[in-house]
Short mmCIF file of C-alpha atoms in Angstrom, two decimals:
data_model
loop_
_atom_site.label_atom_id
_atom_site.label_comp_id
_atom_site.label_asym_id
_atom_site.label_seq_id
_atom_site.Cartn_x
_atom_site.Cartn_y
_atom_site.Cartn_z
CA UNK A 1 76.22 -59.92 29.30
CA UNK A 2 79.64 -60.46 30.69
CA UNK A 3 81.50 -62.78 28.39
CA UNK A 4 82.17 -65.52 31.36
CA UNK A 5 78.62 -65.87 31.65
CA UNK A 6 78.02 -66.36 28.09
CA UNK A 7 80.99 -69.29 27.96
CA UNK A 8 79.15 -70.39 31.06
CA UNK A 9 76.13 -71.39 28.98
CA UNK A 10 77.61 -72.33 26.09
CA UNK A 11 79.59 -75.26 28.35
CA UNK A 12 75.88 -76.00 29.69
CA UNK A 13 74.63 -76.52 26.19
CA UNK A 14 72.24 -73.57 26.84
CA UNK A 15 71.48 -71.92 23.38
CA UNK A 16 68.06 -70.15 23.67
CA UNK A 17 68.00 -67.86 27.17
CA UNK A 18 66.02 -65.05 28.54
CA UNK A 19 67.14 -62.56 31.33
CA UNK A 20 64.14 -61.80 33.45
CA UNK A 21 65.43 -58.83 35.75
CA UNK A 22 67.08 -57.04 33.09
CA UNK A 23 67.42 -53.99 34.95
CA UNK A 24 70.48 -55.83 36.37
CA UNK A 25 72.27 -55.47 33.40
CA UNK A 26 72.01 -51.84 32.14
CA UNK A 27 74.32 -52.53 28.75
CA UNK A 28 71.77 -55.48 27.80
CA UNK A 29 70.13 -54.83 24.55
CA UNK A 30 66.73 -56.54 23.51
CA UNK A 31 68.14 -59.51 20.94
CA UNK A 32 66.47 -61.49 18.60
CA UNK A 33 66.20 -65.41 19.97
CA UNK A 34 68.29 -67.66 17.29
CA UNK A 35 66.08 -70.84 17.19
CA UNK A 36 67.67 -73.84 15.80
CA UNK A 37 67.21 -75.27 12.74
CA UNK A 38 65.93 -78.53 14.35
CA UNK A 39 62.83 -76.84 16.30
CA UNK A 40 59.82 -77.84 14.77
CA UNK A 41 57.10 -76.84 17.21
CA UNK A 42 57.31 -74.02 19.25
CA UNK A 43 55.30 -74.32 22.79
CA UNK A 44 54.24 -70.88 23.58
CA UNK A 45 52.84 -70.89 27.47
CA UNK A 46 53.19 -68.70 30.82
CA UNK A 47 55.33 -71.36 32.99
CA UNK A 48 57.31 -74.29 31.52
CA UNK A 49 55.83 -77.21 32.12
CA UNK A 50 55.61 -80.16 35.21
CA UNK A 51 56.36 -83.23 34.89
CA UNK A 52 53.27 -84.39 35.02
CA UNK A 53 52.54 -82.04 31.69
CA UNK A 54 55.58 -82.98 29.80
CA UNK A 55 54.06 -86.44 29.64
CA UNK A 56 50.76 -84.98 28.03
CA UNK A 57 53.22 -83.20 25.64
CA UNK A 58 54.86 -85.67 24.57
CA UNK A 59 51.80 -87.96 24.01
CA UNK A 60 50.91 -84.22 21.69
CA UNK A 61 53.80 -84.54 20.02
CA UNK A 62 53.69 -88.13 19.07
CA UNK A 63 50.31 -87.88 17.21
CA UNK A 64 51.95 -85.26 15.12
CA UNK A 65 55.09 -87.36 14.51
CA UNK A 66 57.24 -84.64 16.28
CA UNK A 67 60.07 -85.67 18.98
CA UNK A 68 60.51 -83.88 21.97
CA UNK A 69 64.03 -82.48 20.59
CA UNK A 70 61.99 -80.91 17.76
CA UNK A 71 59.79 -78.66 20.29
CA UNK A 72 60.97 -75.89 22.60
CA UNK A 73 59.09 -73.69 25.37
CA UNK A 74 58.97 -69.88 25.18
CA UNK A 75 57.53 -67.44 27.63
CA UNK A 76 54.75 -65.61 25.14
CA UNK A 77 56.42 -62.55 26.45
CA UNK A 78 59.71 -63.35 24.38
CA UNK A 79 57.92 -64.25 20.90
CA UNK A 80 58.71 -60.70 20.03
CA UNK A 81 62.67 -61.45 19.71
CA UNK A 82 62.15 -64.96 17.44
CA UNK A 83 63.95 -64.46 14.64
CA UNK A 84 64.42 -66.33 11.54
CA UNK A 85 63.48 -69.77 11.68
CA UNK A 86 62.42 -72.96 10.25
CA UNK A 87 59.08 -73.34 13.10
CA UNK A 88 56.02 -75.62 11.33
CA UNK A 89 54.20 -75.39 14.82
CA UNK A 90 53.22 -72.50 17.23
CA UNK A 91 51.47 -73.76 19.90
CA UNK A 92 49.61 -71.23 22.52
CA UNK A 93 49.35 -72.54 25.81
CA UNK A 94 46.64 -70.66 28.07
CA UNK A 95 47.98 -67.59 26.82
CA UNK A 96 46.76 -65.00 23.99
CA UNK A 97 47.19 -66.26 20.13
CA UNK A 98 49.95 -64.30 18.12
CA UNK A 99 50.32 -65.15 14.16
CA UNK A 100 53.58 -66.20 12.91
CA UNK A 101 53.20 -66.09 9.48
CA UNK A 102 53.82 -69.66 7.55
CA UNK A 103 53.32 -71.36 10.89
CA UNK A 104 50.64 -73.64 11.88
CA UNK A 105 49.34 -72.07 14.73
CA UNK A 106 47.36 -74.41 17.59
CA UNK A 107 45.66 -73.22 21.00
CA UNK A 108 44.48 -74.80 23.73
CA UNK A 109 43.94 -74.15 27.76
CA UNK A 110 47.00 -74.73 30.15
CA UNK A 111 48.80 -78.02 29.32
CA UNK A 112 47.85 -78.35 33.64
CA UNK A 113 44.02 -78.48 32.99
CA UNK A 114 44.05 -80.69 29.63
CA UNK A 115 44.81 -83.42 32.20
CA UNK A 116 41.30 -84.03 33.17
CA UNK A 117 39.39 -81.93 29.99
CA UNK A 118 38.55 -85.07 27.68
CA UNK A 119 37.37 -81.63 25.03
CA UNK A 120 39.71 -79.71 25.42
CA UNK A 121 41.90 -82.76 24.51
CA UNK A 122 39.78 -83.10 21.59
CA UNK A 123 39.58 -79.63 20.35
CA UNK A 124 43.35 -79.66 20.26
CA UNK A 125 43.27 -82.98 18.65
CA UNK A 126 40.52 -81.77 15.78
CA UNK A 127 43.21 -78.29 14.90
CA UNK A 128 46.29 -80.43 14.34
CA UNK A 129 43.53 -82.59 12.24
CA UNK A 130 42.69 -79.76 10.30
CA UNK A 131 46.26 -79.04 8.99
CA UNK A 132 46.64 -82.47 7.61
CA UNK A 133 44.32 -81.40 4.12
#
């Protein structure tokens, strides 16, 4: 990546990225993802989520006395390239489970259809439960 661009999100604050079409930039390599040391929780799901979701999420995050600066979203497709880090949480979104080992790992449907699933709510609720022995 061209080393304006790279500047161009560090001004931005941007520290975890993904390329999607990266036939655009033949001399890209694969790289690991550096996730800070502050990330907690990672939220593992097909499309970041609405507005509307990020509410749900937080109310999540709150019952297991995380704060929203202490969670980040990943595509499932880039879990591959996490390297070293200091994750308690892996939460799967509607997407396939993958073990992380020494991480608690939760799963649940799409954050978009636990708005009106009172179970599904629940079944998420009783695995964050069952970490707590």
């Amino acid at each position: 990546m061209p080393k304006q661009a790279l500047q161009f999100l560090n001004e931005m604050d941007i520290s975890v990225w993904q390329v999607r079409q990266t036939e655009y930039f033949a001399t890209l390599e694969n790289s690991t993802i550096s996730l800070p040391e502050t990330c907690q929780l990672l939220f593992i799901a097909s499309a970041v989520p609405t507005e509307r979701d990020a509410f749900l999420f937080g109310k999540v995050l709150a019952s297991m006395k995380l704060l929203p600066e202490q969670a980040l979203f990943l595509p499932s497709e880039s879990l591959e390239y996490v390297a070293e880090h200091h994750l308690t949480w892996c939460w799967f979104s509607g997407v396939a489970i993958t073990e992380l080992e020494g991480v608690q790992t939760l799963s649940s449907p799409p954050l978009s259809e636990m708005h009106t699933d009172t179970q599904s709510r629940r079944d998420l609720w009783r695995q964050i439960c069952s970490y707590d022995h």
